[in-house]
Short mmCIF file of C-alpha atoms in Angstrom, two decimals:
data_model
loop_
_atom_site.label_atom_id
_atom_site.label_comp_id
_atom_site.label_asym_id
_atom_site.label_seq_id
_atom_site.Cartn_x
_atom_site.Cartn_y
_atom_site.Cartn_z
CA UNK A 1 15.78 11.17 -24.59
CA UNK A 2 12.86 11.36 -22.29
CA UNK A 3 12.10 14.98 -21.87
CA UNK A 4 9.56 15.26 -24.62
CA UNK A 5 7.87 12.17 -23.24
CA UNK A 6 7.78 13.59 -19.76
CA UNK A 7 6.29 16.84 -20.95
CA UNK A 8 3.74 14.84 -22.92
CA UNK A 9 2.88 12.94 -19.80
CA UNK A 10 2.53 16.07 -17.76
CA UNK A 11 -0.06 17.29 -20.20
CA UNK A 12 -1.91 13.99 -20.28
CA UNK A 13 -2.03 12.97 -16.67
CA UNK A 14 -1.80 16.00 -14.51
CA UNK A 15 -5.15 17.65 -14.97
CA UNK A 16 -4.09 20.57 -12.83
CA UNK A 17 -0.73 21.12 -14.41
CA UNK A 18 -1.77 24.06 -16.55
CA UNK A 19 -3.60 25.69 -13.71
CA UNK A 20 -0.55 25.20 -11.59
CA UNK A 21 1.68 26.38 -14.38
CA UNK A 22 -0.29 29.28 -15.72
CA UNK A 23 1.75 31.96 -13.98
CA UNK A 24 4.77 29.96 -15.00
CA UNK A 25 4.16 29.27 -18.63
CA UNK A 26 7.23 31.29 -19.37
CA UNK A 27 9.27 28.70 -17.51
CA UNK A 28 8.15 26.06 -19.99
CA UNK A 29 8.74 28.30 -22.96
CA UNK A 30 12.19 29.24 -21.72
CA UNK A 31 12.96 25.59 -21.29
CA UNK A 32 12.00 24.73 -24.82
CA UNK A 33 14.08 27.56 -26.16
CA UNK A 34 17.05 26.53 -24.10
CA UNK A 35 16.50 22.93 -25.18
CA UNK A 36 17.27 23.84 -28.74
CA UNK A 37 20.64 25.22 -27.86
CA UNK A 38 22.09 23.15 -25.06
CA UNK A 39 24.08 20.01 -25.54
CA UNK A 40 22.55 16.69 -24.56
CA UNK A 41 24.98 16.45 -21.67
CA UNK A 42 23.43 19.51 -20.08
CA UNK A 43 19.90 18.20 -20.28
CA UNK A 44 19.73 16.64 -16.79
CA UNK A 45 20.51 19.98 -15.23
CA UNK A 46 17.99 21.74 -17.38
CA UNK A 47 15.40 19.11 -16.55
CA UNK A 48 15.97 19.55 -12.85
CA UNK A 49 15.55 23.25 -13.31
CA UNK A 50 12.32 22.73 -15.20
CA UNK A 51 10.85 20.57 -12.46
CA UNK A 52 11.83 23.14 -9.93
CA UNK A 53 10.28 25.95 -11.92
CA UNK A 54 7.17 24.04 -12.89
CA UNK A 55 6.48 22.51 -9.51
CA UNK A 56 8.47 24.94 -7.39
CA UNK A 57 6.37 26.25 -4.56
CA UNK A 58 3.36 24.20 -5.55
CA UNK A 59 5.27 20.95 -5.25
CA UNK A 60 3.49 19.10 -2.42
CA UNK A 61 5.74 18.80 0.60
CA UNK A 62 5.21 15.06 0.53
CA UNK A 63 6.78 14.81 -2.92
CA UNK A 64 9.88 16.64 -1.80
CA UNK A 65 10.01 14.39 1.24
CA UNK A 66 9.97 11.35 -1.03
CA UNK A 67 12.70 12.76 -3.23
CA UNK A 68 14.80 13.74 -0.22
CA UNK A 69 14.37 10.30 1.27
CA UNK A 70 15.37 8.69 -2.03
CA UNK A 71 18.37 10.98 -2.22
CA UNK A 72 19.57 9.87 1.22
CA UNK A 73 19.46 6.24 0.12
CA UNK A 74 21.34 7.06 -3.07
CA UNK A 75 24.02 8.87 -1.02
CA UNK A 76 24.37 5.75 1.08
CA UNK A 77 24.72 3.48 -1.92
CA UNK A 78 27.06 5.75 -3.82
CA UNK A 79 29.40 6.24 -0.89
CA UNK A 80 29.43 2.51 -0.21
CA UNK A 81 30.49 1.54 -3.72
CA UNK A 82 32.73 4.51 -4.27
CA UNK A 83 34.68 3.76 -1.11
CA UNK A 84 34.89 0.04 -1.92
CA UNK A 85 36.42 0.80 -5.29
CA UNK A 86 39.27 2.67 -3.56
CA UNK A 87 40.26 -0.44 -1.58
CA UNK A 88 42.97 -2.86 -2.67
CA UNK A 89 41.70 -5.04 -5.48
CA UNK A 90 44.11 -7.89 -4.75
CA UNK A 91 42.10 -9.02 -1.75
CA UNK A 92 38.80 -7.28 -2.30
CA UNK A 93 36.80 -6.54 -5.46
CA UNK A 94 38.82 -8.35 -8.14
CA UNK A 95 39.80 -6.78 -11.42
CA UNK A 96 37.75 -7.73 -14.45
CA UNK A 97 33.99 -8.29 -14.57
CA UNK A 98 33.46 -7.87 -10.82
CA UNK A 99 35.14 -4.49 -10.65
CA UNK A 100 33.46 -3.40 -13.86
CA UNK A 101 30.03 -4.35 -12.51
CA UNK A 102 30.55 -2.48 -9.23
CA UNK A 103 31.81 0.52 -11.20
CA UNK A 104 28.68 0.44 -13.38
CA UNK A 105 26.49 0.32 -10.29
CA UNK A 106 28.51 3.06 -8.54
CA UNK A 107 28.13 5.33 -11.56
CA UNK A 108 24.37 4.83 -11.68
CA UNK A 109 24.06 5.70 -7.99
CA UNK A 110 26.04 8.89 -8.60
CA UNK A 111 23.77 9.76 -11.51
CA UNK A 112 20.77 9.21 -9.24
CA UNK A 113 22.29 11.48 -6.59
CA UNK A 114 22.84 14.22 -9.15
CA UNK A 115 19.38 13.80 -10.68
CA UNK A 116 17.62 13.95 -7.30
CA UNK A 117 19.73 16.89 -6.13
CA UNK A 118 18.71 18.67 -9.32
CA UNK A 119 15.04 17.81 -8.87
CA UNK A 120 15.18 19.20 -5.34
CA UNK A 121 17.08 22.28 -6.43
CA UNK A 122 20.06 21.37 -4.27
CA UNK A 123 23.29 22.89 -5.49
CA UNK A 124 26.77 22.57 -4.07
CA UNK A 125 28.35 19.77 -2.11
CA UNK A 126 26.65 16.54 -1.06
CA UNK A 127 24.76 16.54 2.23
CA UNK A 128 26.20 13.11 3.05
CA UNK A 129 29.84 12.10 2.65
CA UNK A 130 31.62 8.84 3.39
CA UNK A 131 32.48 9.90 6.95
CA UNK A 132 28.76 10.14 7.76
CA UNK A 133 28.31 6.39 7.30
CA UNK A 134 29.29 3.33 9.27
CA UNK A 135 29.09 0.49 6.80
CA UNK A 136 29.94 -2.03 9.49
CA UNK A 137 26.53 -1.21 10.99
CA UNK A 138 27.98 -0.93 14.48
CA UNK A 139 30.16 -3.97 14.02
CA UNK A 140 27.56 -6.32 12.49
CA UNK A 141 29.54 -6.35 9.25
CA UNK A 142 32.90 -5.69 10.90
CA UNK A 143 35.00 -6.92 7.95
CA UNK A 144 33.02 -5.09 5.27
CA UNK A 145 36.16 -3.24 4.13
CA UNK A 146 38.37 -6.32 3.91
CA UNK A 147 36.13 -9.27 3.10
CA UNK A 148 34.79 -9.38 -0.45
CA UNK A 149 32.00 -11.77 0.55
CA UNK A 150 30.78 -9.37 3.23
CA UNK A 151 30.95 -6.53 0.74
CA UNK A 152 28.68 -8.45 -1.64
CA UNK A 153 26.20 -9.39 1.08
CA UNK A 154 25.80 -5.80 2.22
CA UNK A 155 25.58 -4.54 -1.37
CA UNK A 156 22.79 -7.01 -2.13
CA UNK A 157 20.91 -5.92 0.96
CA UNK A 158 21.25 -2.26 -0.10
CA UNK A 159 19.94 -2.89 -3.61
CA UNK A 160 17.04 -5.06 -2.49
CA UNK A 161 16.22 -2.37 0.08
CA UNK A 162 16.31 0.30 -2.61
CA UNK A 163 13.90 -1.67 -4.78
CA UNK A 164 11.49 -2.00 -1.88
CA UNK A 165 11.88 1.62 -0.80
CA UNK A 166 10.97 3.20 -4.16
CA UNK A 167 7.98 0.89 -4.47
CA UNK A 168 6.66 1.95 -1.10
CA UNK A 169 6.76 5.63 -2.03
CA UNK A 170 4.99 5.22 -5.38
CA UNK A 171 1.46 6.02 -4.13
CA UNK A 172 2.63 9.44 -2.92
CA UNK A 173 3.81 10.22 -6.46
CA UNK A 174 0.74 8.75 -8.14
CA UNK A 175 -0.21 10.40 -11.40
CA UNK A 176 2.74 12.79 -11.37
CA UNK A 177 5.47 12.90 -14.00
CA UNK A 178 8.06 12.49 -11.28
CA UNK A 179 6.62 9.01 -10.68
CA UNK A 180 7.95 7.97 -14.08
CA UNK A 181 11.43 9.13 -13.14
CA UNK A 182 11.20 7.31 -9.81
CA UNK A 183 10.13 4.13 -11.59
CA UNK A 184 13.02 4.48 -14.01
CA UNK A 185 15.40 4.59 -11.04
CA UNK A 186 13.55 1.76 -9.29
CA UNK A 187 13.98 -0.75 -12.11
CA UNK A 188 17.68 0.09 -12.40
CA UNK A 189 18.05 -0.77 -8.71
CA UNK A 190 16.30 -4.07 -9.45
CA UNK A 191 18.78 -4.80 -12.25
CA UNK A 192 21.61 -4.07 -9.81
CA UNK A 193 20.05 -6.36 -7.21
CA UNK A 194 19.71 -9.21 -9.70
CA UNK A 195 23.34 -8.93 -10.73
CA UNK A 196 24.64 -8.64 -7.17
CA UNK A 197 22.65 -11.73 -6.22
CA UNK A 198 24.44 -13.56 -9.03
CA UNK A 199 27.76 -12.28 -7.72
CA UNK A 200 26.82 -13.53 -4.26
CA UNK A 201 25.87 -16.92 -5.70
CA UNK A 202 29.23 -17.14 -7.45
CA UNK A 203 31.42 -15.90 -4.59
CA UNK A 204 29.80 -16.25 -1.18
CA UNK A 205 30.31 -19.51 0.67
CA UNK A 206 27.09 -21.49 0.95
CA UNK A 207 25.07 -19.11 -1.22
CA UNK A 208 25.38 -20.81 -4.61
CA UNK A 209 21.62 -21.28 -4.85
CA UNK A 210 20.76 -17.59 -4.46
CA UNK A 211 18.52 -16.56 -7.36
CA UNK A 212 18.39 -13.19 -9.15
CA UNK A 213 14.83 -12.90 -7.74
CA UNK A 214 13.77 -13.25 -4.11
CA UNK A 215 12.70 -16.83 -3.39
CA UNK A 216 10.36 -18.00 -0.66
CA UNK A 217 11.57 -18.56 2.87
CA UNK A 218 9.44 -18.53 5.99
CA UNK A 219 10.65 -15.08 7.08
CA UNK A 220 11.15 -13.68 3.59
CA UNK A 221 14.96 -13.57 3.75
CA UNK A 222 16.46 -15.94 1.18
CA UNK A 223 20.03 -14.60 1.47
CA UNK A 224 21.15 -16.55 4.53
CA UNK A 225 22.37 -13.30 6.10
CA UNK A 226 20.26 -13.10 9.23
CA UNK A 227 21.45 -9.59 10.00
CA UNK A 228 19.53 -8.56 6.86
CA UNK A 229 16.20 -10.01 8.01
CA UNK A 230 14.58 -6.58 8.18
CA UNK A 231 15.43 -5.96 4.53
CA UNK A 232 13.34 -8.95 3.48
CA UNK A 233 10.55 -8.89 6.05
CA UNK A 234 7.29 -9.70 4.28
CA UNK A 235 8.88 -10.94 1.04
CA UNK A 236 7.29 -14.34 1.70
CA UNK A 237 3.91 -12.86 0.81
CA UNK A 238 1.96 -14.70 -1.88
CA UNK A 239 -1.28 -12.66 -1.88
CA UNK A 240 -1.44 -9.63 -4.16
CA UNK A 241 -4.33 -7.14 -4.11
CA UNK A 242 -6.42 -9.87 -2.52
CA UNK A 243 -5.48 -12.47 -5.13
CA UNK A 244 -3.73 -15.67 -4.00
CA UNK A 245 -0.89 -16.28 -6.46
CA UNK A 246 0.18 -19.79 -5.44
CA UNK A 247 -1.60 -22.17 -7.83
CA UNK A 248 -3.62 -19.28 -9.24
CA UNK A 249 -6.49 -20.36 -11.54
CA UNK A 250 -5.36 -23.97 -11.44
CA UNK A 251 -1.84 -23.24 -12.72
CA UNK A 252 1.29 -24.92 -11.36
CA UNK A 253 2.68 -21.71 -9.83
CA UNK A 254 4.49 -22.84 -6.66
CA UNK A 255 4.66 -20.97 -3.37
CA UNK A 256 8.24 -19.93 -4.12
CA UNK A 257 7.41 -18.80 -7.65
CA UNK A 258 4.44 -16.86 -6.26
CA UNK A 259 6.81 -15.08 -3.88
CA UNK A 260 9.43 -14.53 -6.57
CA UNK A 261 6.98 -13.10 -9.10
CA UNK A 262 6.15 -10.06 -6.96
CA UNK A 263 8.71 -7.98 -5.06
CA UNK A 264 7.28 -6.44 -1.90
CA UNK A 265 7.45 -2.83 -0.76
CA UNK A 266 8.75 -1.40 2.50
CA UNK A 267 7.27 1.57 4.30
CA UNK A 268 9.36 4.70 4.62
CA UNK A 269 9.77 4.20 8.36
CA UNK A 270 11.00 0.63 7.90
CA UNK A 271 13.50 1.73 5.28
CA UNK A 272 14.75 4.50 7.55
CA UNK A 273 15.35 2.00 10.35
CA UNK A 274 17.47 -0.08 7.97
CA UNK A 275 19.34 2.91 6.55
CA UNK A 276 19.98 4.38 10.01
CA UNK A 277 21.93 1.25 10.97
CA UNK A 278 24.55 2.52 8.53
CA UNK A 279 24.32 6.25 9.27
CA UNK A 280 26.22 7.88 12.10
CA UNK A 281 24.56 9.74 14.94
CA UNK A 282 23.72 13.29 14.04
CA UNK A 283 23.02 12.43 10.40
CA UNK A 284 20.41 9.73 10.89
CA UNK A 285 17.16 9.97 8.96
CA UNK A 286 14.29 11.33 11.00
CA UNK B 1 -12.42 5.65 -37.90
CA UNK B 2 -11.98 8.70 -35.83
CA UNK B 3 -9.21 11.17 -36.19
CA UNK B 4 -7.78 9.92 -32.92
CA UNK B 5 -7.37 6.44 -34.30
CA UNK B 6 -5.78 7.74 -37.45
CA UNK B 7 -3.21 9.48 -35.36
CA UNK B 8 -2.40 6.28 -33.53
CA UNK B 9 -2.09 4.36 -36.75
CA UNK B 10 0.25 7.01 -38.00
CA UNK B 11 2.46 6.83 -34.96
CA UNK B 12 2.62 3.07 -35.23
CA UNK B 13 3.66 3.21 -38.83
CA UNK B 14 6.34 5.74 -38.07
CA UNK B 15 7.60 3.73 -35.17
CA UNK B 16 7.76 0.61 -37.33
CA UNK B 17 9.84 2.49 -39.78
CA UNK B 18 12.22 3.88 -37.22
CA UNK B 19 12.60 0.52 -35.53
CA UNK B 20 13.20 -1.58 -38.57
CA UNK B 21 15.05 0.75 -40.86
CA UNK B 22 16.81 2.78 -38.23
CA UNK B 23 16.15 5.71 -40.47
CA UNK B 24 14.67 7.97 -37.84
CA UNK B 25 16.32 8.84 -34.57
CA UNK B 26 14.13 8.77 -31.54
CA UNK B 27 14.23 12.48 -31.09
CA UNK B 28 13.34 13.26 -34.63
CA UNK B 29 10.56 10.70 -34.45
CA UNK B 30 9.09 12.42 -31.44
CA UNK B 31 9.34 15.76 -33.09
CA UNK B 32 7.75 14.38 -36.19
CA UNK B 33 4.97 12.64 -34.28
CA UNK B 34 4.31 15.87 -32.50
CA UNK B 35 4.12 17.84 -35.74
CA UNK B 36 1.08 19.76 -36.86
CA UNK B 37 -2.30 18.14 -37.28
CA UNK B 38 -2.10 18.88 -40.97
CA UNK B 39 1.11 16.90 -41.22
CA UNK B 40 -0.41 13.98 -39.41
CA UNK B 41 -3.47 13.99 -41.61
CA UNK B 42 -1.28 13.96 -44.71
CA UNK B 43 0.77 11.03 -43.47
CA UNK B 44 -2.31 9.21 -42.22
CA UNK B 45 -3.81 9.31 -45.69
CA UNK B 46 -0.84 7.39 -46.99
CA UNK B 47 -0.46 4.66 -44.42
CA UNK B 48 -3.73 2.83 -44.12
CA UNK B 49 -3.02 0.45 -46.92
CA UNK B 50 -2.77 -2.76 -44.95
CA UNK B 51 -4.45 -1.88 -41.70
CA UNK B 52 -8.08 -2.15 -42.54
CA UNK B 53 -10.91 -1.13 -40.28
CA UNK B 54 -12.10 -4.77 -40.19
CA UNK B 55 -8.95 -5.87 -38.37
CA UNK B 56 -9.32 -3.14 -35.85
CA UNK B 57 -12.86 -4.09 -35.06
CA UNK B 58 -12.08 -7.79 -34.62
CA UNK B 59 -9.01 -7.25 -32.41
CA UNK B 60 -8.64 -6.20 -28.82
CA UNK B 61 -9.30 -2.62 -27.82
CA UNK B 62 -7.33 -1.03 -25.02
CA UNK B 63 -9.22 2.04 -23.92
CA UNK B 64 -6.86 4.20 -21.91
CA UNK B 65 -9.63 6.54 -20.79
CA UNK B 66 -9.32 4.85 -17.42
CA UNK B 67 -7.31 2.35 -15.43
CA UNK B 68 -9.08 -0.68 -16.96
CA UNK B 69 -7.24 0.06 -20.18
CA UNK B 70 -3.91 0.19 -18.39
CA UNK B 71 -4.53 -3.08 -16.59
CA UNK B 72 -5.62 -4.74 -19.83
CA UNK B 73 -2.48 -3.38 -21.47
CA UNK B 74 -0.41 -5.07 -18.77
CA UNK B 75 -2.53 -8.20 -19.18
CA UNK B 76 -1.79 -8.21 -22.92
CA UNK B 77 1.96 -7.87 -22.37
CA UNK B 78 1.98 -10.58 -19.72
CA UNK B 79 0.05 -12.88 -22.06
CA UNK B 80 2.75 -12.33 -24.66
CA UNK B 81 5.60 -12.97 -22.23
CA UNK B 82 3.97 -16.01 -20.69
CA UNK B 83 3.29 -17.56 -24.12
CA UNK B 84 6.93 -17.06 -25.05
CA UNK B 85 8.34 -18.64 -21.89
CA UNK B 86 5.87 -21.53 -21.95
CA UNK B 87 7.23 -22.37 -25.36
CA UNK B 88 10.85 -21.99 -24.25
CA UNK B 89 10.41 -23.97 -21.04
CA UNK B 90 8.64 -26.82 -22.83
CA UNK B 91 11.65 -27.37 -25.12
CA UNK B 92 14.67 -25.28 -24.11
CA UNK B 93 17.57 -24.84 -26.53
CA UNK B 94 19.91 -27.82 -26.12
CA UNK B 95 22.82 -25.62 -25.09
CA UNK B 96 20.99 -24.28 -22.02
CA UNK B 97 22.63 -25.38 -18.78
CA UNK B 98 20.66 -27.15 -16.06
CA UNK B 99 20.62 -23.95 -14.04
CA UNK B 100 19.39 -21.94 -17.01
CA UNK B 101 16.61 -24.42 -17.68
CA UNK B 102 15.54 -24.16 -14.05
CA UNK B 103 15.56 -20.37 -14.09
CA UNK B 104 13.61 -20.24 -17.33
CA UNK B 105 11.05 -22.50 -15.66
CA UNK B 106 10.87 -19.97 -12.84
CA UNK B 107 10.48 -17.07 -15.25
CA UNK B 108 7.76 -18.95 -17.10
CA UNK B 109 5.75 -19.29 -13.91
CA UNK B 110 6.44 -15.69 -12.87
CA UNK B 111 4.89 -14.52 -16.14
CA UNK B 112 2.00 -16.95 -15.80
CA UNK B 113 1.44 -15.59 -12.30
CA UNK B 114 1.41 -12.02 -13.63
CA UNK B 115 -0.95 -12.94 -16.46
CA UNK B 116 -3.41 -14.71 -14.20
CA UNK B 117 -3.19 -11.93 -11.61
CA UNK B 118 -4.36 -9.34 -14.13
CA UNK B 119 -7.00 -11.70 -15.49
CA UNK B 120 -8.48 -12.07 -12.01
CA UNK B 121 -8.22 -8.41 -11.15
CA UNK B 122 -9.94 -7.43 -14.40
CA UNK B 123 -12.56 -10.15 -14.14
CA UNK B 124 -15.30 -9.51 -16.73
CA UNK B 125 -13.47 -6.39 -18.01
CA UNK B 126 -10.52 -8.47 -19.22
CA UNK B 127 -9.71 -8.61 -22.92
CA UNK B 128 -9.65 -12.05 -24.54
CA UNK B 129 -6.67 -14.25 -25.24
CA UNK B 130 -4.16 -12.81 -27.66
CA UNK B 131 -2.90 -14.77 -30.62
CA UNK B 132 0.88 -14.59 -30.72
CA UNK B 133 3.32 -14.81 -33.63
CA UNK B 134 6.74 -16.18 -32.75
CA UNK B 135 7.68 -17.05 -36.32
CA UNK B 136 10.69 -14.73 -36.09
CA UNK B 137 12.17 -16.71 -33.17
CA UNK B 138 14.20 -19.91 -33.59
CA UNK B 139 13.35 -21.81 -30.41
CA UNK B 140 16.20 -24.30 -30.96
CA UNK B 141 18.78 -21.52 -30.92
CA UNK B 142 19.96 -20.19 -27.55
CA UNK B 143 20.99 -16.88 -29.06
CA UNK B 144 17.61 -16.41 -30.74
CA UNK B 145 15.71 -17.31 -27.57
CA UNK B 146 17.91 -15.15 -25.34
CA UNK B 147 17.68 -12.23 -27.75
CA UNK B 148 13.90 -12.42 -27.81
CA UNK B 149 13.76 -12.82 -24.02
CA UNK B 150 15.90 -9.73 -23.58
CA UNK B 151 13.64 -7.79 -25.92
CA UNK B 152 10.52 -8.85 -24.05
CA UNK B 153 11.96 -8.07 -20.62
CA UNK B 154 13.52 -4.73 -21.48
CA UNK B 155 10.37 -3.70 -23.31
CA UNK B 156 8.23 -4.92 -20.41
CA UNK B 157 10.20 -2.79 -17.97
CA UNK B 158 9.85 0.27 -20.21
CA UNK B 159 6.13 -0.45 -20.60
CA UNK B 160 5.44 -0.58 -16.87
CA UNK B 161 7.67 2.41 -16.21
CA UNK B 162 5.82 4.44 -18.83
CA UNK B 163 2.33 3.33 -17.84
CA UNK B 164 2.66 3.68 -14.07
CA UNK B 165 1.64 7.31 -14.19
CA UNK B 166 -1.71 6.30 -15.72
CA UNK B 167 -2.65 4.09 -12.78
CA UNK B 168 -5.10 5.69 -10.38
CA UNK B 169 -5.60 3.07 -7.66
CA UNK B 170 -2.86 2.76 -5.04
CA UNK B 171 -3.14 -1.02 -4.80
CA UNK B 172 -2.71 -1.47 -8.55
CA UNK B 173 0.11 1.05 -8.71
CA UNK B 174 1.94 -0.86 -6.00
CA UNK B 175 1.16 -4.18 -7.72
CA UNK B 176 2.59 -2.85 -10.98
CA UNK B 177 5.66 -1.72 -9.06
CA UNK B 178 5.98 -5.17 -7.52
CA UNK B 179 5.87 -6.73 -10.97
CA UNK B 180 8.15 -4.35 -12.86
CA UNK B 181 11.10 -4.91 -10.54
CA UNK B 182 10.78 -8.65 -11.13
CA UNK B 183 10.76 -8.02 -14.89
CA UNK B 184 13.91 -5.95 -14.37
CA UNK B 185 15.49 -8.85 -12.48
CA UNK B 186 14.64 -11.10 -15.42
CA UNK B 187 16.10 -8.59 -17.85
CA UNK B 188 19.32 -8.37 -15.85
CA UNK B 189 19.64 -12.14 -15.59
CA UNK B 190 19.07 -12.71 -19.30
CA UNK B 191 21.39 -9.88 -20.30
CA UNK B 192 24.14 -11.32 -18.11
CA UNK B 193 23.78 -14.69 -19.85
CA UNK B 194 24.13 -13.01 -23.22
CA UNK B 195 27.05 -10.89 -22.07
CA UNK B 196 28.11 -10.81 -18.44
CA UNK B 197 28.07 -7.28 -17.06
CA UNK B 198 25.34 -5.90 -19.33
CA UNK B 199 22.63 -6.28 -16.65
CA UNK B 200 22.03 -2.54 -16.62
CA UNK B 201 23.60 -1.35 -19.85
CA UNK B 202 21.35 1.68 -20.05
CA UNK B 203 23.19 3.14 -23.01
CA UNK B 204 21.94 0.18 -25.07
CA UNK B 205 18.36 1.00 -24.04
CA UNK B 206 18.14 4.58 -25.22
CA UNK B 207 15.60 3.63 -27.89
CA UNK B 208 13.34 2.54 -25.02
CA UNK B 209 13.74 5.88 -23.27
CA UNK B 210 16.64 4.95 -20.98
CA UNK B 211 19.29 7.54 -20.18
CA UNK B 212 22.62 6.27 -18.95
CA UNK B 213 23.87 9.69 -17.94
CA UNK B 214 20.99 9.98 -15.47
CA UNK B 215 20.97 6.33 -14.45
CA UNK B 216 17.43 5.93 -15.77
CA UNK B 217 15.90 2.77 -17.21
CA UNK B 218 13.52 2.76 -20.16
CA UNK B 219 10.02 4.25 -20.11
CA UNK B 220 7.73 4.20 -23.12
CA UNK B 221 4.17 5.21 -23.77
CA UNK B 222 1.76 2.40 -24.70
CA UNK B 223 1.60 3.31 -28.40
CA UNK B 224 5.34 2.88 -28.76
CA UNK B 225 5.40 -0.34 -26.75
CA UNK B 226 2.60 -1.82 -28.81
CA UNK B 227 4.35 -0.84 -32.02
CA UNK B 228 7.50 -2.59 -30.87
CA UNK B 229 5.61 -5.67 -29.67
CA UNK B 230 3.43 -5.76 -32.77
CA UNK B 231 5.54 -8.24 -34.69
CA UNK B 232 4.92 -10.85 -31.97
CA UNK B 233 1.15 -10.37 -31.76
CA UNK B 234 -1.30 -11.52 -34.45
CA UNK B 235 -4.32 -10.06 -32.73
CA UNK B 236 -4.80 -6.47 -33.79
CA UNK B 237 -4.60 -4.28 -30.73
CA UNK B 238 -6.36 -0.98 -30.94
CA UNK B 239 -5.23 1.55 -28.37
CA UNK B 240 -7.58 4.48 -27.90
CA UNK B 241 -7.78 7.55 -25.70
CA UNK B 242 -4.06 7.68 -25.16
#
């Protein structure tokens, strides 16, 4: 259970937290009192409420923008997997480990949706439903609902995009407790991506060499799915914070290992362009 | 020794106990660690038996008063991981497949890349080389190696997730983010070898701060990470100003 940690962190890292909180100390005290009584299952809701009370009106708009942006991506992922799991398993996601893995991932995305809705104080129905998405991306992935290989390719692109998206937003959340939560989501997306890449390697024609990590190619895209080039743009980078990683300090680190050892970020606007390919007109991200 | 250090020693001892005996739940540990100063002083008096001041002074100090301490913390963990994988890659367990040997080579060089990255970034502020202790790992046994690898990767993810909030420079925060997702990829890969489908078994990571019901991975503060990693590190690491 993380809550005590998070509160610890608030105290340690946010120098202004008590100034920000002072009119709201009662919110913290109420939370602690409630915490003694509620069941563990109710904690996420209570936590969301705490963030809302503690940061409420003083929450910088940019933080809410980040959380809202993350929420949109989680809606996309959740609806994708949730819909796929309703399709016939005889020709699509097979029973057994594959279906279990996609179910695990689907459930995490739902948990992320609920967590982010709570953090933003959103109650009631989801702002995005399945009908708001076009997972064929205007016909690019026309057989996404019938071809298991296409399903896996798109899923991998979504997870690798998610990993890059959270990374790109981190500086906006710097030093805030909500950064920790974002990082905890981020690394789960990376675990999903690694597993999906293994599923692609095992099931997609011609992709048996795909690694759990993103290997070097000239344009950054190691998946062989050219329609996903934008997802991997820049992944070929081997220079980090001004340090060249290939052969660093006389080691045998190859160009591909240098690329693999650091995942790259994507800017918010680049992520939105990718996400909007799958979102119908009228609901696209601005 | 200052009071601050005594407190850290106390937390480490308690964490050791909860980890190895399973006698304390995480929540009760946190409550206990957060107990009154008087309580801490009482416990501290009883747990300095084998952690002399001499060791502290001759080990590495991670001073978390600023970002240098955080980067050195990451450097220490990457040293540990790299040393482990160098040993594995040099003589993999005989039951490893060709593909597994190749991927463990990759992971070895990923960790070397991380280690050297922090060394260069820290320059003259870098701590020295850590002495590791892998006596608890049987490097001829796939299950022993995979179990240790899983521990290192899951703990590494929780360490970066918990320390990110202490980073003050955008470039280093982003770099840490770039690294932690690769550690998570490693963790997922290794977990799937051990048991396919456990790539993100968050319910098994609750001791590291993960929460399956919220879809959250682990996140631990440095004192807890260092306590958990302690059995693999001979060099005494002294964390201050946490």
